[in-house]
Amino acid sequence: MLFIGICGASGSGKSTLAQELATMVNRSILIINQDAYYLDHPDLSFEERCRLNYDEPSVFDHDLLLEDVKKLLAGERVPKKRYDYTRHCRADVPGVFMEPHDVIIVEGIHAFYDPRLRDMMDMKLYMHVESDICLLRRIERDIKERGRQIDNISMQYTTTVKPMFDQYIRNYEQYADVIVAGGGKDAKITEILAGYINNDLHLYRGQAQRRITC
């Protein structure tokens, strides 16, 4: 069983890369989105939840994510976590589980934040994409998938997204084994990474970190 982390700015193509790998890797893959592990705040009003900074590390339940990954790597299934972005609250569905797979991928803006989780990863991929491209992708995603307005997206980007990228996310690149430039839809990059997973990734378990730029 292999454990891979994908980290990078919002809109950098983390989810896209994970999904592309899932179509090319000859093993079963479970993709875990770190956003599903936002802390719940049932004691706060909707207006108060809207004002939270959802781009800082402390809004995630790192302990719960770590516990779930450990169980999955040990061959145990765990309850699937969900998050409702429109109401800003957890939306887990009872009776729905995540099963162990040959490859487990955790992707998120702070996927490399917790050293306990980071140290368990067999391969760490960092998405290095220009900030203007990330912003355009985020605008398109938030309008289509999360029902948000452009003024709300713009305010969130300037007040939380960009500051948290500068303070935290850009620095995660130092932990990467592979730096992926340009996003997750580059067929050549995906083919190279899928080759590592299919054939060679087991050689990296327990070995010294190797940095590759794609």
Tab-separated table of C-alpha atoms in Angstrom:
chain	number	residue	atom	x	y	z
A	1	MET	CA	0.000	0.000	0.000
A	2	LEU	CA	1.335	3.433	-0.999
A	3	PHE	CA	0.523	6.803	0.556
A	4	ILE	CA	0.921	9.954	-1.553
A	5	GLY	CA	0.388	13.593	-0.614
A	6	ILE	CA	-0.456	16.378	-3.073
A	7	CYS	CA	-0.090	19.944	-1.814
A	8	GLY	CA	-0.267	23.398	-3.365
A	9	ALA	CA	-2.234	26.605	-3.633
A	10	SER	CA	-5.980	26.736	-4.100
A	11	GLY	CA	-6.632	26.280	-7.810
A	12	SER	CA	-3.221	24.763	-8.543
A	13	GLY	CA	-4.662	21.501	-9.881
A	14	LYS	CA	-4.292	19.140	-6.914
A	15	SER	CA	-7.651	17.428	-7.390
A	16	THR	CA	-7.166	17.268	-11.154
A	17	LEU	CA	-3.773	15.585	-10.809
A	18	ALA	CA	-5.150	13.065	-8.314
A	19	GLN	CA	-8.040	12.208	-10.626
A	20	GLU	CA	-5.769	11.944	-13.672
A	21	LEU	CA	-3.459	9.575	-11.794
A	22	ALA	CA	-6.445	7.457	-10.804
A	23	THR	CA	-7.186	6.828	-14.487
A	24	MET	CA	-3.591	5.854	-15.338
A	25	VAL	CA	-2.394	3.854	-12.348
A	26	ASN	CA	-2.887	0.099	-12.528
A	27	ARG	CA	-3.899	-0.135	-8.894
A	28	SER	CA	-6.951	0.875	-6.899
A	29	ILE	CA	-6.705	4.464	-5.671
A	30	LEU	CA	-8.528	6.262	-2.868
A	31	ILE	CA	-8.479	10.067	-3.081
A	32	ILE	CA	-9.056	11.962	0.168
A	33	ASN	CA	-9.750	15.690	-0.061
A	34	GLN	CA	-8.419	17.524	2.986
A	35	ASP	CA	-11.311	19.997	2.681
A	36	ALA	CA	-13.637	17.256	3.955
A	37	TYR	CA	-11.814	17.559	7.289
A	38	TYR	CA	-12.712	21.145	8.106
A	39	LEU	CA	-13.579	21.441	11.779
A	40	ASP	CA	-17.289	21.699	12.481
A	41	HIS	CA	-18.640	24.748	14.345
A	42	PRO	CA	-22.262	23.981	15.276
A	43	ASP	CA	-22.080	26.552	18.074
A	44	LEU	CA	-21.549	29.408	15.594
A	45	SER	CA	-24.199	31.110	13.496
A	46	PHE	CA	-24.042	30.898	9.703
A	47	GLU	CA	-22.797	34.492	9.558
A	48	GLU	CA	-20.045	33.698	12.066
A	49	ARG	CA	-19.034	30.582	10.126
A	50	CYS	CA	-18.813	32.655	6.947
A	51	ARG	CA	-16.287	34.943	8.620
A	52	LEU	CA	-13.881	32.132	9.565
A	53	ASN	CA	-10.551	31.927	7.749
A	54	TYR	CA	-10.852	28.673	5.819
A	55	ASP	CA	-7.328	28.937	4.424
A	56	GLU	CA	-5.352	28.757	7.665
A	57	PRO	CA	-4.113	25.426	9.047
A	58	SER	CA	-6.054	25.588	12.310
A	59	VAL	CA	-9.462	25.213	10.600
A	60	PHE	CA	-8.679	21.569	9.743
A	61	ASP	CA	-9.070	18.550	12.015
A	62	HIS	CA	-5.520	17.252	11.510
A	63	ASP	CA	-5.856	14.646	14.255
A	64	LEU	CA	-8.926	13.087	12.650
A	65	LEU	CA	-7.307	12.975	9.209
A	66	LEU	CA	-4.203	11.365	10.688
A	67	GLU	CA	-6.303	8.786	12.527
A	68	ASP	CA	-8.261	7.902	9.381
A	69	VAL	CA	-5.115	7.518	7.252
A	70	LYS	CA	-3.490	5.297	9.874
A	71	LYS	CA	-6.545	3.033	9.940
A	72	LEU	CA	-6.724	2.849	6.150
A	73	LEU	CA	-3.034	1.972	5.914
A	74	ALA	CA	-3.659	-0.732	8.511
A	75	GLY	CA	-6.378	-2.230	6.318
A	76	GLU	CA	-9.391	-0.829	8.182
A	77	ARG	CA	-12.278	1.067	6.652
A	78	VAL	CA	-13.284	4.470	8.070
A	79	PRO	CA	-16.407	6.658	7.871
A	80	LYS	CA	-16.280	8.959	4.843
A	81	LYS	CA	-16.079	12.637	5.718
A	82	ARG	CA	-18.038	15.297	3.823
A	83	TYR	CA	-18.282	19.073	4.065
A	84	ASP	CA	-21.072	21.396	2.925
A	85	TYR	CA	-19.420	24.492	1.430
A	86	THR	CA	-22.698	26.370	1.085
A	87	ARG	CA	-23.604	26.087	4.789
A	88	HIS	CA	-20.024	25.863	6.111
A	89	CYS	CA	-20.583	22.755	8.197
A	90	ARG	CA	-19.783	19.043	8.243
A	91	ALA	CA	-22.174	16.872	6.250
A	92	ASP	CA	-21.068	13.294	6.933
A	93	VAL	CA	-23.469	10.602	5.750
A	94	PRO	CA	-23.965	7.750	8.265
A	95	GLY	CA	-23.149	4.329	6.884
A	96	VAL	CA	-20.856	5.570	4.092
A	97	PHE	CA	-17.269	4.354	4.404
A	98	MET	CA	-13.852	4.697	2.762
A	99	GLU	CA	-12.203	1.330	2.142
A	100	PRO	CA	-8.453	0.581	2.050
A	101	HIS	CA	-6.927	0.787	-1.445
A	102	ASP	CA	-3.564	-0.008	-3.011
A	103	VAL	CA	-2.798	3.708	-3.260
A	104	ILE	CA	-4.100	6.425	-0.934
A	105	ILE	CA	-3.813	10.066	-1.983
A	106	VAL	CA	-4.445	12.994	0.361
A	107	GLU	CA	-4.687	16.318	-1.439
A	108	GLY	CA	-5.139	19.767	0.062
A	109	ILE	CA	-3.647	23.203	0.603
A	110	HIS	CA	-2.208	22.113	3.969
A	111	ALA	CA	-1.559	18.447	3.159
A	112	PHE	CA	2.075	18.903	4.267
A	113	TYR	CA	1.305	20.942	7.400
A	114	ASP	CA	1.201	18.098	9.956
A	115	PRO	CA	4.681	16.533	10.256
A	116	ARG	CA	3.112	13.302	11.566
A	117	LEU	CA	1.119	12.866	8.360
A	118	ARG	CA	3.912	14.204	6.159
A	119	ASP	CA	6.409	11.683	7.500
A	120	MET	CA	4.071	8.813	6.588
A	121	MET	CA	3.936	9.788	2.902
A	122	ASP	CA	5.825	7.661	0.394
A	123	MET	CA	5.787	10.498	-2.135
A	124	LYS	CA	5.010	14.187	-1.717
A	125	LEU	CA	3.935	16.185	-4.793
A	126	TYR	CA	3.846	19.983	-4.747
A	127	MET	CA	1.899	21.902	-7.400
A	128	HIS	CA	3.893	24.947	-8.501
A	129	VAL	CA	1.515	27.126	-10.545
A	130	GLU	CA	1.445	30.894	-11.149
A	131	SER	CA	-0.891	32.726	-8.761
A	132	ASP	CA	-2.968	34.410	-11.509
A	133	ILE	CA	-3.760	31.009	-13.016
A	134	CYS	CA	-4.746	29.676	-9.600
A	135	LEU	CA	-7.061	32.646	-9.074
A	136	LEU	CA	-8.829	32.145	-12.404
A	137	ARG	CA	-9.321	28.448	-11.674
A	138	ARG	CA	-10.643	29.227	-8.191
A	139	ILE	CA	-13.147	31.753	-9.567
A	140	GLU	CA	-14.467	29.228	-12.089
A	141	ARG	CA	-14.710	26.451	-9.490
A	142	ASP	CA	-16.376	28.549	-6.782
A	143	ILE	CA	-18.995	29.928	-9.167
A	144	LYS	CA	-19.829	26.565	-10.776
A	145	GLU	CA	-19.491	24.203	-7.817
A	146	ARG	CA	-20.080	26.308	-4.712
A	147	GLY	CA	-22.611	28.890	-5.888
A	148	ARG	CA	-20.552	31.913	-4.894
A	149	GLN	CA	-20.491	35.419	-6.328
A	150	ILE	CA	-17.449	37.110	-7.837
A	151	ASP	CA	-17.313	39.856	-5.208
A	152	ASN	CA	-17.282	37.270	-2.401
A	153	ILE	CA	-14.558	35.268	-4.155
A	154	SER	CA	-12.457	38.401	-4.685
A	155	MET	CA	-12.756	39.484	-1.048
A	156	GLN	CA	-11.861	36.017	0.235
A	157	TYR	CA	-8.853	35.808	-2.066
A	158	THR	CA	-7.374	39.124	-0.933
A	159	THR	CA	-8.136	38.715	2.782
A	160	THR	CA	-7.357	35.034	3.405
A	161	VAL	CA	-6.304	32.987	0.364
A	162	LYS	CA	-3.305	35.030	-0.770
A	163	PRO	CA	-2.046	35.904	2.759
A	164	MET	CA	-2.202	32.244	3.828
A	165	PHE	CA	-0.407	31.186	0.663
A	166	ASP	CA	2.391	33.641	1.386
A	167	GLN	CA	2.613	32.663	5.050
A	168	TYR	CA	2.252	28.890	4.802
A	169	ILE	CA	1.515	27.161	1.519
A	170	ARG	CA	4.390	28.429	-0.605
A	171	ASN	CA	6.795	27.145	2.048
A	172	TYR	CA	5.528	23.557	1.753
A	173	GLU	CA	7.518	23.238	-1.466
A	174	GLN	CA	10.593	22.486	0.662
A	175	TYR	CA	9.058	19.159	1.707
A	176	ALA	CA	8.280	17.963	-1.814
A	177	ASP	CA	9.838	14.970	-3.492
A	178	VAL	CA	8.362	16.056	-6.823
A	179	ILE	CA	7.550	19.615	-7.893
A	180	VAL	CA	4.824	19.648	-10.546
A	181	ALA	CA	4.821	22.818	-12.647
A	182	GLY	CA	1.838	23.859	-14.732
A	183	GLY	CA	-1.050	22.000	-13.142
A	184	GLY	CA	-2.604	18.560	-13.198
A	185	LYS	CA	-3.651	18.113	-16.834
A	186	ASP	CA	-0.190	17.817	-18.376
A	187	ALA	CA	-0.296	14.350	-19.954
A	188	LYS	CA	3.472	13.900	-19.923
A	189	ILE	CA	3.802	14.768	-16.233
A	190	THR	CA	0.906	12.499	-15.317
A	191	GLU	CA	2.393	9.656	-17.332
A	192	ILE	CA	5.764	10.040	-15.588
A	193	LEU	CA	4.186	10.081	-12.123
A	194	ALA	CA	1.925	7.142	-12.938
A	195	GLY	CA	5.029	5.245	-14.016
A	196	TYR	CA	6.614	5.803	-10.608
A	197	ILE	CA	3.498	4.556	-8.884
A	198	ASN	CA	3.010	1.556	-11.169
A	199	ASN	CA	6.600	0.390	-11.256
A	200	ASP	CA	9.096	2.159	-9.059
A	201	LEU	CA	7.441	3.897	-6.120
A	202	HIS	CA	8.010	0.961	-3.756
A	203	LEU	CA	11.748	1.681	-4.087
A	204	TYR	CA	11.279	5.050	-2.389
A	205	ARG	CA	9.693	3.762	0.823
A	206	GLY	CA	12.116	4.491	3.645
A	207	GLN	CA	14.769	5.994	1.372
A	208	ALA	CA	16.152	9.519	1.392
A	209	GLN	CA	14.039	12.222	-0.203
A	210	ARG	CA	14.650	12.824	-3.887
A	211	ARG	CA	13.584	16.109	-5.485
A	212	ILE	CA	12.413	16.061	-9.084
A	213	THR	CA	10.939	18.959	-11.020
A	214	CYS	CA	8.439	18.064	-13.744
